[in-house]
Short mmCIF file of C-alpha atoms in Angstrom, two decimals:
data_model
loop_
_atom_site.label_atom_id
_atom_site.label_comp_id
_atom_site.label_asym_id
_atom_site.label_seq_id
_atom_site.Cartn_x
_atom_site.Cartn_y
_atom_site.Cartn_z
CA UNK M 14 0.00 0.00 0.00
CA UNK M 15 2.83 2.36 -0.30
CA UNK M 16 2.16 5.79 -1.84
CA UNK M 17 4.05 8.18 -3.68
CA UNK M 18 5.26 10.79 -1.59
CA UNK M 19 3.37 14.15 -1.87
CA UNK M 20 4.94 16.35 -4.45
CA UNK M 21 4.89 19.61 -1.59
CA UNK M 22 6.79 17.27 0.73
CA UNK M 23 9.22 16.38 -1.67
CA UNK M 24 10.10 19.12 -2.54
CA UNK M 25 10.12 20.90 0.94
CA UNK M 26 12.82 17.85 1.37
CA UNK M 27 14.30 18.34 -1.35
CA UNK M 28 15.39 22.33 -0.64
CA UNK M 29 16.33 21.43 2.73
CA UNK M 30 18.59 18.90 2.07
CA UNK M 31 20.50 20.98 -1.06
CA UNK M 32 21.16 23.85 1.80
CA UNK M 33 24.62 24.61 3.28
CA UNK M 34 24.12 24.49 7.30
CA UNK M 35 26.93 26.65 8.70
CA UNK M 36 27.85 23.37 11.37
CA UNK M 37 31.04 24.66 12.86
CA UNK M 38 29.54 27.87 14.19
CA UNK M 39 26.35 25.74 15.78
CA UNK M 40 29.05 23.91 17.71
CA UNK M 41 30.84 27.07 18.38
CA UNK M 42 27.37 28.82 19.53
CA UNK M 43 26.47 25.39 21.82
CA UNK M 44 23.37 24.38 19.62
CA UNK M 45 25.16 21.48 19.21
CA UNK M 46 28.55 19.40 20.59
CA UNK M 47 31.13 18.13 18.50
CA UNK M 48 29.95 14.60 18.80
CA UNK M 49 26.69 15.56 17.57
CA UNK M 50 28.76 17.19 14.68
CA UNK M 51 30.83 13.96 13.82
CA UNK M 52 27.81 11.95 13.88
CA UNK M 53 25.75 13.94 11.31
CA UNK M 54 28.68 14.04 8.76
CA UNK M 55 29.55 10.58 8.69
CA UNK M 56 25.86 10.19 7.29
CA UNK M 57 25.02 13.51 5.72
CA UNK M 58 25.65 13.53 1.92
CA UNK M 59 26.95 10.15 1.67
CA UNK M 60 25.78 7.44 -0.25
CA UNK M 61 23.27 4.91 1.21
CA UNK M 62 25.31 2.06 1.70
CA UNK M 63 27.87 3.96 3.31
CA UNK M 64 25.13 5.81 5.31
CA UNK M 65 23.37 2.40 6.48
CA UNK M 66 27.13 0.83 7.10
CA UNK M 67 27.90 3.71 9.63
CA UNK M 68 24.81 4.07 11.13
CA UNK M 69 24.49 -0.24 11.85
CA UNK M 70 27.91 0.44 13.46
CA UNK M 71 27.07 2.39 16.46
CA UNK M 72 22.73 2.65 16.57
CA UNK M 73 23.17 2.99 19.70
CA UNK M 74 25.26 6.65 19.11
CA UNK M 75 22.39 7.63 16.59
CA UNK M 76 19.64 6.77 18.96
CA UNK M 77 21.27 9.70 21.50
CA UNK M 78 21.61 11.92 18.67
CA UNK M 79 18.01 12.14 17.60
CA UNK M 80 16.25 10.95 21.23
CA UNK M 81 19.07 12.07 24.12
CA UNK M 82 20.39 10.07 26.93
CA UNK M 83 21.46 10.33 30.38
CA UNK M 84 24.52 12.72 29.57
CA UNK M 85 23.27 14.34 26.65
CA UNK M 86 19.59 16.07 25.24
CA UNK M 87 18.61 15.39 21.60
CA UNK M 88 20.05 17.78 18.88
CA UNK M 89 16.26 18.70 18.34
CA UNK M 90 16.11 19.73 21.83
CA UNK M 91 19.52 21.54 22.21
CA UNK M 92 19.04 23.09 18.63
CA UNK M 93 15.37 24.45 19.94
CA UNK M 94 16.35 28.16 18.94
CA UNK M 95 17.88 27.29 15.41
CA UNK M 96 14.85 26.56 12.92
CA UNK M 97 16.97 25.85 10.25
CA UNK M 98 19.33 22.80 11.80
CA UNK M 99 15.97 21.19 13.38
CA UNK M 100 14.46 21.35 9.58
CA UNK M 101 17.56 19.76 8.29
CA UNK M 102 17.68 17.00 11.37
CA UNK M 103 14.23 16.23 10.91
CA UNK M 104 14.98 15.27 7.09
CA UNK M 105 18.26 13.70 7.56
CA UNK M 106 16.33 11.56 10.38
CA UNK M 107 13.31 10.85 8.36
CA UNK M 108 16.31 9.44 5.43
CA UNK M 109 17.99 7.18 8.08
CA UNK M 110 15.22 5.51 9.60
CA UNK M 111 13.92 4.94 5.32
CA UNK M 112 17.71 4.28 4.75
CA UNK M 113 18.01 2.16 8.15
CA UNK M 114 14.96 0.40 9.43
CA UNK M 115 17.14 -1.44 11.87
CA UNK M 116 17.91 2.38 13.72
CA UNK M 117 14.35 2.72 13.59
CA UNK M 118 13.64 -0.40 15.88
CA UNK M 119 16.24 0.80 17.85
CA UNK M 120 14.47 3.93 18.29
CA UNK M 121 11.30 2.02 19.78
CA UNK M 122 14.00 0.52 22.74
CA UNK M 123 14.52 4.02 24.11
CA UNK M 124 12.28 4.63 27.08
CA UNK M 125 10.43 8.09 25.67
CA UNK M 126 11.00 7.32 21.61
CA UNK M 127 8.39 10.06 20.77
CA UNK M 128 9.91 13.09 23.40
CA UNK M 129 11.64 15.27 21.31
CA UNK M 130 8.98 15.17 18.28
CA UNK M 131 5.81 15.56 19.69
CA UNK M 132 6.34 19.16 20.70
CA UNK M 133 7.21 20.99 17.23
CA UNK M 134 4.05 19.24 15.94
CA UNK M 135 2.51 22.62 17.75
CA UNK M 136 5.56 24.78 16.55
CA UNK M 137 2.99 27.05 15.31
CA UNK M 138 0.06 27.54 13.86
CA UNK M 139 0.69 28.28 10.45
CA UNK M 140 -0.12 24.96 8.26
CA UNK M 141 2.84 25.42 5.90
CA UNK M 142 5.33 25.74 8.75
CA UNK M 143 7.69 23.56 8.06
CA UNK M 144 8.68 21.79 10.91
CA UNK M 145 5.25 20.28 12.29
CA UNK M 146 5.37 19.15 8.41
CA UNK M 147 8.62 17.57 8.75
CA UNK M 148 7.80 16.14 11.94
CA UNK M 149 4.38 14.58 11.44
CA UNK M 150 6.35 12.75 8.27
CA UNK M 151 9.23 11.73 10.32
CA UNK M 152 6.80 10.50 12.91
CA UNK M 153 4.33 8.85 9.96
CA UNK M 154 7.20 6.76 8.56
CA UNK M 155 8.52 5.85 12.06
CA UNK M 156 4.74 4.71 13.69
CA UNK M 157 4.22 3.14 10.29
CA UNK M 158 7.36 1.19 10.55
CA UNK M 159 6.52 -0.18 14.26
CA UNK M 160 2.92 -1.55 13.26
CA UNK M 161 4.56 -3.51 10.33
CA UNK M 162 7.03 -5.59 12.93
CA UNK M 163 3.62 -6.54 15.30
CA UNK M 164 6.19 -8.82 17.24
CA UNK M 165 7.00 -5.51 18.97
CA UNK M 166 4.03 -3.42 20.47
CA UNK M 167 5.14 0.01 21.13
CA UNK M 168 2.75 1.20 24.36
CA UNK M 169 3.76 4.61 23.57
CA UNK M 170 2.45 5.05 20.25
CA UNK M 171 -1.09 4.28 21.54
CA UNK M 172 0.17 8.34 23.45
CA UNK M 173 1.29 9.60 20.37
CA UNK M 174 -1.04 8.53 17.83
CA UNK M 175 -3.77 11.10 18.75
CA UNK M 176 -1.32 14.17 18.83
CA UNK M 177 0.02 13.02 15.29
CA UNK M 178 -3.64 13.25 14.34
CA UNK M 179 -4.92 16.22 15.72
CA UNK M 180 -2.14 17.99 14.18
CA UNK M 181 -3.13 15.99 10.68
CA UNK M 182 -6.80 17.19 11.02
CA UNK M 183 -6.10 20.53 10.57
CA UNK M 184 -3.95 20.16 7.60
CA UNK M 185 -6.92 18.19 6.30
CA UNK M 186 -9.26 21.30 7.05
CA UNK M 187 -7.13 23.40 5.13
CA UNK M 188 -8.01 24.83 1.67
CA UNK M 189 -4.51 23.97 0.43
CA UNK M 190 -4.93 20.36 -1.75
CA UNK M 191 -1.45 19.73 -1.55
CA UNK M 192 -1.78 19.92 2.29
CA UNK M 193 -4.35 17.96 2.45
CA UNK M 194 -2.95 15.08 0.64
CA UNK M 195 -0.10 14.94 2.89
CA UNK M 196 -2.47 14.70 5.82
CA UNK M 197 -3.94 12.09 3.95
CA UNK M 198 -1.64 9.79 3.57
CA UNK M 199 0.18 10.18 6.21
CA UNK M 200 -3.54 8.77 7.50
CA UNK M 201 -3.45 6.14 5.39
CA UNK M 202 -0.07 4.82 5.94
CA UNK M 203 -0.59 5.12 10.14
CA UNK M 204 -4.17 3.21 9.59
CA UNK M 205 -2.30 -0.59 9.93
CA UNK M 206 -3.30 -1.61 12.61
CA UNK M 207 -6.85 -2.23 14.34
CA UNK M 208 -5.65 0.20 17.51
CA UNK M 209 -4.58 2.99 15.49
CA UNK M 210 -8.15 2.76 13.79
CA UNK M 211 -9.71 2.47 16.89
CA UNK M 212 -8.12 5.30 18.31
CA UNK M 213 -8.65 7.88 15.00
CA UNK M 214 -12.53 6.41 15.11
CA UNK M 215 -12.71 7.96 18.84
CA UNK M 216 -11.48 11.39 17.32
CA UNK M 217 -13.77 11.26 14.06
CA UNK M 218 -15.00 14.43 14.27
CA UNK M 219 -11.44 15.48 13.73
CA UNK M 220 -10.17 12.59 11.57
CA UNK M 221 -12.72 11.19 9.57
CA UNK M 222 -15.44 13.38 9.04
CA UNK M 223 -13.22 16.23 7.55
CA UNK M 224 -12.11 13.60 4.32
CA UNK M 225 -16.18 13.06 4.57
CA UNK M 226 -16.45 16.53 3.84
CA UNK M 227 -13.84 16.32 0.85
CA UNK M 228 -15.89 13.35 -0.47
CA UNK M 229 -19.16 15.15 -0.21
CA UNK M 230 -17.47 18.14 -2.25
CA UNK M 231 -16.34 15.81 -4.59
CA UNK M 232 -19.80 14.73 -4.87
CA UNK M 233 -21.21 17.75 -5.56
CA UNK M 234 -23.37 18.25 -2.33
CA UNK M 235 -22.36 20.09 0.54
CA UNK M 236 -22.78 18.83 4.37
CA UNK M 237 -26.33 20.41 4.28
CA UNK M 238 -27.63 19.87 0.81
CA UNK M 239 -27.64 16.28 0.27
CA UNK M 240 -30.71 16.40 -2.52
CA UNK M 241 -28.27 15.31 -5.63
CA UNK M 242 -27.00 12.41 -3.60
CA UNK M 243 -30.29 11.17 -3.20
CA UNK M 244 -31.66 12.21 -6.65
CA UNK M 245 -28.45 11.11 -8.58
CA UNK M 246 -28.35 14.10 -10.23
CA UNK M 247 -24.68 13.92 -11.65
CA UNK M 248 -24.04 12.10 -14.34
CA UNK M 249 -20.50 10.09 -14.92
CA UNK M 250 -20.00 11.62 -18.13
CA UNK M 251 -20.22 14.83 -16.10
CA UNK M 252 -17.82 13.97 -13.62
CA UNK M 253 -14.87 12.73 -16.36
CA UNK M 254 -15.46 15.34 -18.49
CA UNK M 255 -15.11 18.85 -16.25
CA UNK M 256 -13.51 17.28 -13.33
CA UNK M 257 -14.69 16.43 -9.98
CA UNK M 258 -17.20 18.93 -8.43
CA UNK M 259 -15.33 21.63 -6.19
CA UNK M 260 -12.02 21.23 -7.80
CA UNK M 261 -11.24 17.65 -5.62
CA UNK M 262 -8.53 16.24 -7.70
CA UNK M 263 -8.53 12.23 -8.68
CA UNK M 264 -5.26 11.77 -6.10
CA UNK M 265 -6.52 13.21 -3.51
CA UNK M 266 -9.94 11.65 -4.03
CA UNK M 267 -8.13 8.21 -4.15
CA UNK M 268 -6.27 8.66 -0.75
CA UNK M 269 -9.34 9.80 1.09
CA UNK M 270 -11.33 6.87 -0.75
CA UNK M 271 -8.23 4.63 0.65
CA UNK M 272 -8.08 5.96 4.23
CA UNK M 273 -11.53 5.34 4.40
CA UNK M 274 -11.49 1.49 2.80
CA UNK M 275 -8.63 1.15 5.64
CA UNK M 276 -11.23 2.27 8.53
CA UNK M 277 -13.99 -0.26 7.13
CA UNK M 278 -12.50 -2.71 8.34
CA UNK M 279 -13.73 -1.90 11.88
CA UNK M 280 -17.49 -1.66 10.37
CA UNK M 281 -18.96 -3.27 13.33
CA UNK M 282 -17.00 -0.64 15.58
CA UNK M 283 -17.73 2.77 12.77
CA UNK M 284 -20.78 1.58 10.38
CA UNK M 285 -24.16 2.99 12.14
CA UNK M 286 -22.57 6.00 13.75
CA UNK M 287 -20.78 6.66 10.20
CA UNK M 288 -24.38 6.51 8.70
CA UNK M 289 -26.29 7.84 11.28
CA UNK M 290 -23.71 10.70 11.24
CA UNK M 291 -23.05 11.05 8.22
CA UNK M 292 -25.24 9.43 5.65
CA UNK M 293 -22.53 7.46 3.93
CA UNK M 294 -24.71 5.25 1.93
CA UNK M 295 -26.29 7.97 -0.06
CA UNK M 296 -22.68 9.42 -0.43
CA UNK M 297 -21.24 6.40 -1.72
CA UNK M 298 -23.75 5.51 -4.00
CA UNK M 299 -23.34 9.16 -5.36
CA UNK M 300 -19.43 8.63 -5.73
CA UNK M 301 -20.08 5.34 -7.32
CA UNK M 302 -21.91 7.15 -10.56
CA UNK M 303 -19.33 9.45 -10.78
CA UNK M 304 -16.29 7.21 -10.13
CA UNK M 305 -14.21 8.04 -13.23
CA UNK M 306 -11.98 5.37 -12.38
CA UNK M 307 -11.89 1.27 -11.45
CA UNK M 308 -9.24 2.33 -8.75
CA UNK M 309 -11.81 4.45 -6.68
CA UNK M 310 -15.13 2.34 -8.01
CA UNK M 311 -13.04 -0.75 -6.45
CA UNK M 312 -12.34 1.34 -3.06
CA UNK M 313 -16.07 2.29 -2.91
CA UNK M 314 -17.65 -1.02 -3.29
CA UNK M 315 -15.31 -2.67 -1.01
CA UNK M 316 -15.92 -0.41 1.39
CA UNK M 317 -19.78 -1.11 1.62
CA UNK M 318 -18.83 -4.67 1.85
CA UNK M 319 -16.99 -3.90 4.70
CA UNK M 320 -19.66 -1.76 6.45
CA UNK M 321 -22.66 -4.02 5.60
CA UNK M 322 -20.86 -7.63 5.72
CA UNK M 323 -20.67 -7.61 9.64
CA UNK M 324 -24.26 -8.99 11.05
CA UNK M 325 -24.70 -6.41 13.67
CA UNK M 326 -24.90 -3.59 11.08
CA UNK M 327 -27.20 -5.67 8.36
CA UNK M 328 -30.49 -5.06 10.23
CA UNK M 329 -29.99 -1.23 10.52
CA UNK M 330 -27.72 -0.66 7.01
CA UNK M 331 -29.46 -2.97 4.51
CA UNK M 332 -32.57 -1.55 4.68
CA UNK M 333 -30.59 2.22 3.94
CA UNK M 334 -28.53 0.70 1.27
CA UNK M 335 -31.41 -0.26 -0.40
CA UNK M 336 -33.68 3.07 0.45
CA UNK M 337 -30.51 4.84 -1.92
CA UNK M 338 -31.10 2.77 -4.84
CA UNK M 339 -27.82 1.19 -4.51
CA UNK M 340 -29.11 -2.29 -5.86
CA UNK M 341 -30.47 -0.40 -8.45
CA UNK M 342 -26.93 1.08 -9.28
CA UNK M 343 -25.21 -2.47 -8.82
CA UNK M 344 -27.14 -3.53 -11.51
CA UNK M 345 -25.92 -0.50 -13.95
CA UNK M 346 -22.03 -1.04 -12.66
CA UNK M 347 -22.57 -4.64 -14.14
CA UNK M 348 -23.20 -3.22 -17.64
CA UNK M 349 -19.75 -1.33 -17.61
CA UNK M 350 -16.56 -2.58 -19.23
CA UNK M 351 -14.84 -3.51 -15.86
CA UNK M 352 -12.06 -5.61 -15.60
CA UNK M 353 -10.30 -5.43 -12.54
CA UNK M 354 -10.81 -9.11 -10.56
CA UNK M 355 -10.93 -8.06 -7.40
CA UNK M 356 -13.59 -5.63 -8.01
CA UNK M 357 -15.98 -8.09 -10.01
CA UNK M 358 -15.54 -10.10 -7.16
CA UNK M 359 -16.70 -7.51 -4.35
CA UNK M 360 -19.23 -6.52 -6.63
CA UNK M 361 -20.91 -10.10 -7.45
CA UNK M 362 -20.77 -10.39 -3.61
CA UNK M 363 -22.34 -6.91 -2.50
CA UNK M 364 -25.31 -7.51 -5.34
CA UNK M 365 -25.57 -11.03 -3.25
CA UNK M 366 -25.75 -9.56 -0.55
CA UNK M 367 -28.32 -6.79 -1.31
CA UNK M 368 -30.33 -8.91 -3.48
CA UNK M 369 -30.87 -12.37 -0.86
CA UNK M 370 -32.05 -8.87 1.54
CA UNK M 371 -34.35 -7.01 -0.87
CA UNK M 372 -36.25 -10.59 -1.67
CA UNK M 373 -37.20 -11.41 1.53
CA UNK M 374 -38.56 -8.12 2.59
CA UNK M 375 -42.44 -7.20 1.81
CA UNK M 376 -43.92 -4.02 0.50
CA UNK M 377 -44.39 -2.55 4.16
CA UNK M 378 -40.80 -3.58 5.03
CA UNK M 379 -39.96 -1.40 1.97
CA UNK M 380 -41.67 1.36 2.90
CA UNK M 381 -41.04 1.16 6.94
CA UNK M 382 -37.21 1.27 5.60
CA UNK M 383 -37.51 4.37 3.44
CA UNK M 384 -39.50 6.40 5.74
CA UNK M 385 -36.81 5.71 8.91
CA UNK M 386 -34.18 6.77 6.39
CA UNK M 387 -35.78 10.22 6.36
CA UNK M 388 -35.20 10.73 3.04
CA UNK M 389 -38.51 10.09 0.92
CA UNK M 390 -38.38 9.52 -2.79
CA UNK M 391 -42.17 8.50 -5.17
CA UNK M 392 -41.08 5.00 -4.61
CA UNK M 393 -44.34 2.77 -5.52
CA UNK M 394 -46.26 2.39 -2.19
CA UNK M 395 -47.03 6.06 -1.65
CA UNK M 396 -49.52 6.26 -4.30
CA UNK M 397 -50.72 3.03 -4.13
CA UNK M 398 -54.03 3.04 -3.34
CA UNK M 399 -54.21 -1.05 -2.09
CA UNK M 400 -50.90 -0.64 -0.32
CA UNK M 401 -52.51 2.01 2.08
CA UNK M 402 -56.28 0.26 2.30
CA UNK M 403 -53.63 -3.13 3.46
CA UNK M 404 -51.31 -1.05 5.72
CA UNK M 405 -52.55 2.22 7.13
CA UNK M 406 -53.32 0.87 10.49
CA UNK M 407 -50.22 -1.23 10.85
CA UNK M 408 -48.47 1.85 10.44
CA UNK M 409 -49.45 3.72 12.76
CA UNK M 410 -49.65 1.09 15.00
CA UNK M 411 -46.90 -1.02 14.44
CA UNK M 412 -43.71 -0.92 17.08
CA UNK M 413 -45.32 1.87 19.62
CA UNK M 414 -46.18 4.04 16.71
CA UNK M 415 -42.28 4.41 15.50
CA UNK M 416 -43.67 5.28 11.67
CA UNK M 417 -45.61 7.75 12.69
CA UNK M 418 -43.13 9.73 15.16
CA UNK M 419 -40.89 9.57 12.47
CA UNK M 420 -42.87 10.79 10.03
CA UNK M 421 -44.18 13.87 12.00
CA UNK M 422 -40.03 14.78 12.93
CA UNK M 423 -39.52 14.60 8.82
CA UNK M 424 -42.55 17.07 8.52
CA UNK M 425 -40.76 19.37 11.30
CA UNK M 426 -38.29 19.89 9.42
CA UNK M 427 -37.50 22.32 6.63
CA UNK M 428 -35.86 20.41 3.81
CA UNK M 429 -34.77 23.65 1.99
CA UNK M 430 -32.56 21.12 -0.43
CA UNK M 431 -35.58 18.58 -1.23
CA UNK M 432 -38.76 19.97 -0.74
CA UNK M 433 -40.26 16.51 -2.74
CA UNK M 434 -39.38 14.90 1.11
CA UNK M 435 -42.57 17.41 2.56
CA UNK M 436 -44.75 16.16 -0.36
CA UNK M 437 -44.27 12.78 -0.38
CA UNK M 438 -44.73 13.14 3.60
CA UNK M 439 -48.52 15.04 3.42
CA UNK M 440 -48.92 12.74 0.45
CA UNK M 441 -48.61 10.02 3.19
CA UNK M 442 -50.42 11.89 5.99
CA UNK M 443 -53.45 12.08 3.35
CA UNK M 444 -53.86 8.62 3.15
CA UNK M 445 -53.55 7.45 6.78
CA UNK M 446 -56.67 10.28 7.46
CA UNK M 447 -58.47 8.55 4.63
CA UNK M 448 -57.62 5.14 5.52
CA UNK M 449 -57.58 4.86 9.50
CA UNK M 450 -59.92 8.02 9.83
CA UNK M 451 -60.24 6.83 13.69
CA UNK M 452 -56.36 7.64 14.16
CA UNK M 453 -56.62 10.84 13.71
CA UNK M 454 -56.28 11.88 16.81
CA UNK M 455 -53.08 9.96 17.15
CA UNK M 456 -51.44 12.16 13.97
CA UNK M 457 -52.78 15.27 15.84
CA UNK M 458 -51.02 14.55 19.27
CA UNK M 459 -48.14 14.55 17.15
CA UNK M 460 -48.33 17.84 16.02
CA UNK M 461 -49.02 16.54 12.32
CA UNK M 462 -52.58 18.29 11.30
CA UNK M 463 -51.20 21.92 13.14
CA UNK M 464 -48.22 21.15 10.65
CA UNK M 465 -49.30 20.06 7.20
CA UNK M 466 -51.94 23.44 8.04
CA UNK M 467 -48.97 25.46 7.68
CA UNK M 468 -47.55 23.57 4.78
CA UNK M 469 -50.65 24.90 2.53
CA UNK M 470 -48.69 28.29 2.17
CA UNK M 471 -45.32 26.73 1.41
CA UNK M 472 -43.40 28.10 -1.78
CA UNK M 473 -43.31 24.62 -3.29
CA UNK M 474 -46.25 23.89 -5.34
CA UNK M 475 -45.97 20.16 -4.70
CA UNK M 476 -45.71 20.73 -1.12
CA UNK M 477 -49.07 23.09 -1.49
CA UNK M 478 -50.71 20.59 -3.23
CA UNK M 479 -50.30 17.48 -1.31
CA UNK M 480 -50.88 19.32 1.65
CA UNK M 481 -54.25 20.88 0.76
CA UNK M 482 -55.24 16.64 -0.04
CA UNK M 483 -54.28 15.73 3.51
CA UNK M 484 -55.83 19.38 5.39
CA UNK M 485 -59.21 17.82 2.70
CA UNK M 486 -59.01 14.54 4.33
CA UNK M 487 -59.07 15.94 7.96
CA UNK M 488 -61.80 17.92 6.86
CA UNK M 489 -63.92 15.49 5.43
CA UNK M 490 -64.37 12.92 8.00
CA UNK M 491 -64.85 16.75 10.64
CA UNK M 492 -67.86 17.07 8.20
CA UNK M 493 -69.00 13.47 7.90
CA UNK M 494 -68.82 13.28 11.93
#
């Protein structure tokens, strides 16, 4: 899973290394000792085998160098007031732990491996200071580099990990691209290991939901106007042709896609508060009709495996899966000139999946499914006339009266970005007054008549309409009585 370095990191590297450090007067100041001085040029500008020779020699010299010991502090720490040598340290140790993944290791033995790091990750506040940038990189490669070797739990990276993320949520909040692809795969290469998941999952509003947010603008719907997710307005051709909605390049889109495949894999730990939270069926089915690529139409599908495969979620997440027409979508995605095995084989299993759930379920479990999604679409049962005759008083009888709560909290709401959802919903109301007339009173203790009353001056004329049927049906069986 390893990832090409970002190109702003590189390059930040790059400029640091090709600078001329004026050594002899840091000794001469006391930023640093001679020995600290010997040490860095036997390794600086050298080649790699002679850099990896020198530094097997005597880990234990390089260890004290970047971490301290008992007679000396760590050239980060003595160097505090010189921005320039901690810059080039923090490269030139970033290129021998890559060079020398037996220092790293070695590293891991000292008792605080993380001291003298975890402070310039709040250097300042600036996103494009360079340090915090060098040092969440340093720190990336070296936490990265521990969870490979799982014969050797490190007990202080379980500390470290949430500093190293905080400080990658904000880059991830910036407007800066660049930035936030370094965040993000930084992310993705730290996301090994079912702890580290854990503990980014606790911080979510932080971690994950900010790449949600990315996703969603890549989508073309912000965090309150979800109506083209659920009306699949975009169209693929739309997508490959002008480019991802709000400039979201296909990298970065991939590396959030990836970080977030790489956090399904706890979906009974993350998939009903990451729906309940954030609505990420609709949002994936969304990316999955724009997906210009099998790279991020693989990461998408396997990623609703992942959330719906574990049975604890299936009872709550099937029923939403199907609600946004992803079977329907499955079934499209078949019809495309894909070729990539393992993503015929996720999606053979995920139409399975949905279609051994959608044939066992009846009308009513159709529609209980849709309206607890809170997102109502003219699927076939509202204006079926035998469907309501059948079911009217099973709704709003049917598990303490859950339909109809839920029903009157979707009419209490506003729904600025779909105003269909208040239609469909007096649409609905009209037939339970016409069908269980003797329930009225039940819809009214809700606050449903005082609301669909109000609803007859709404700016939408199918809201006005629909409406006016259900105030009609209320008024007829007032006239009849």
């Amino acid at each position: 899973m390893s990832l090409d370095p970002p190109t702003y990191l590189n390059s930040l590297q790059n400029n640091i290394r090709a600078r001329p450090i004026p050594w002899e007067g840091a000794v001469r100041a006391g930023t640093i000792t001679d020995n600290d001085l010997k040490r860095i040029k036997a390794v600086d500008k050298v080649r790699k085998d002679q850099r990896r020779q020198t530094v097997e020699g005597d880990k234990n010299a390089y260890k004290s160098l970047l971490l301290g010991d008992d007679q000396s502090k760590s050239v980060l720490e003595s160097a505090a007031k010189r921005a320039d040598v901690i810059q080039y340290m923090l490269v030139l140790a970033s290129d021998l732990i890559n060079d020398v993944p037996s220092l790293a290791s070695a590293l891991f033995e000292h008792p605080s491996p993380f001291k003298p790091f975890l402070p310039l990750l709040s250097h300042s506040t600036n996103p494009e200071d360079p340090i915090p940038l060098l040092t969440s990189s340093f720190l990336a490669n070296l936490i990265s580099g521990a969870q490979t070797d799982s014969s050797k739990p490190v007990p202080q990276t379980d500390e470290a990990l949430p500093k190293l993320y905080s400080y990658l949520s904000n880059l991830t909040k910036s407007q800066d691209s660049g930035l936030q692809d370094i965040a993000v795969q930084e992310y993705s290469a730290l996301l090994r290991t079912k702890k580290a998941r854990e503990l980014f999952w606790k911080q979510r509003q932080d971690t994950a939901y900010p790449l949600i947010d990315i996703l969603r603008t890549a989508a073309g719907a912000g965090r309150d106007s979800d109506s083209t997710m659920w009306s699949g307005g975009a169209s693929i051709r739309s997508a490959t042709e002008a480019g991802l909605s709000g400039g979201v390049g296909l990298q970065l889109l991939y590396h959030v896609l990836l970080t977030i495949w790489q956090l399904s894999f706890e979906g009974s730990l993350i998939g009903k508060d990451l729906e309940k939270e954030q609505e990420i069926f609709a949002l994936y089915t969304q990316l999955l009709r724009l997906s210009p690529k099998e790279k991020t139409t693989r990461l998408l599908l396997s990623t609703l495996l992942n959330l719906l495969t574990p049975p604890p979620n299936r009872s709550t997440l099937l029923p939403i899966a199907t609600t946004v027409r992803l079977p329907a979508l499955l079934t499209n995605l078949k019809g495309r000139h894909l070729t990539d095995p393992d993503l015929l084989d996720d999606l053979s299993t995920l139409t399975t999946l949905l279609s051994d759930y959608t044939s066992s379920q009846t009308t009513f479990d159709e529609y209980a499914s849709e309206i607890l999604s809170s997102r109502l679409r003219w699927s076939p049962p509202h204006r079926d006339a035998q469907f309501w005759r059948e079911n009217a008083r099973k709704i709003l009888d049917d598990g303490q009266g859950e339909l109809p709560k839920k029903l009157a909290e979707i009419l209490d709401k506003k729904w600025e970005d779909d105003k269909q959802v208040l239609a469909i919903a007096c649409n609905d109301v009209a037939w339970l007054v016409k069908e269980a007339p003797e329930k009225r009173g039940q819809l009214e203790k809700l606050g449903v008549k005082a609301r669909v009353m109000e609803l007859m001056a709404d700016e939408n004329e199918g809201v006005r309409w629909e409406s006016l049927r259900a105030v009609g049906e209320w008024l007829r069986y007032s006239f009849e009585q």
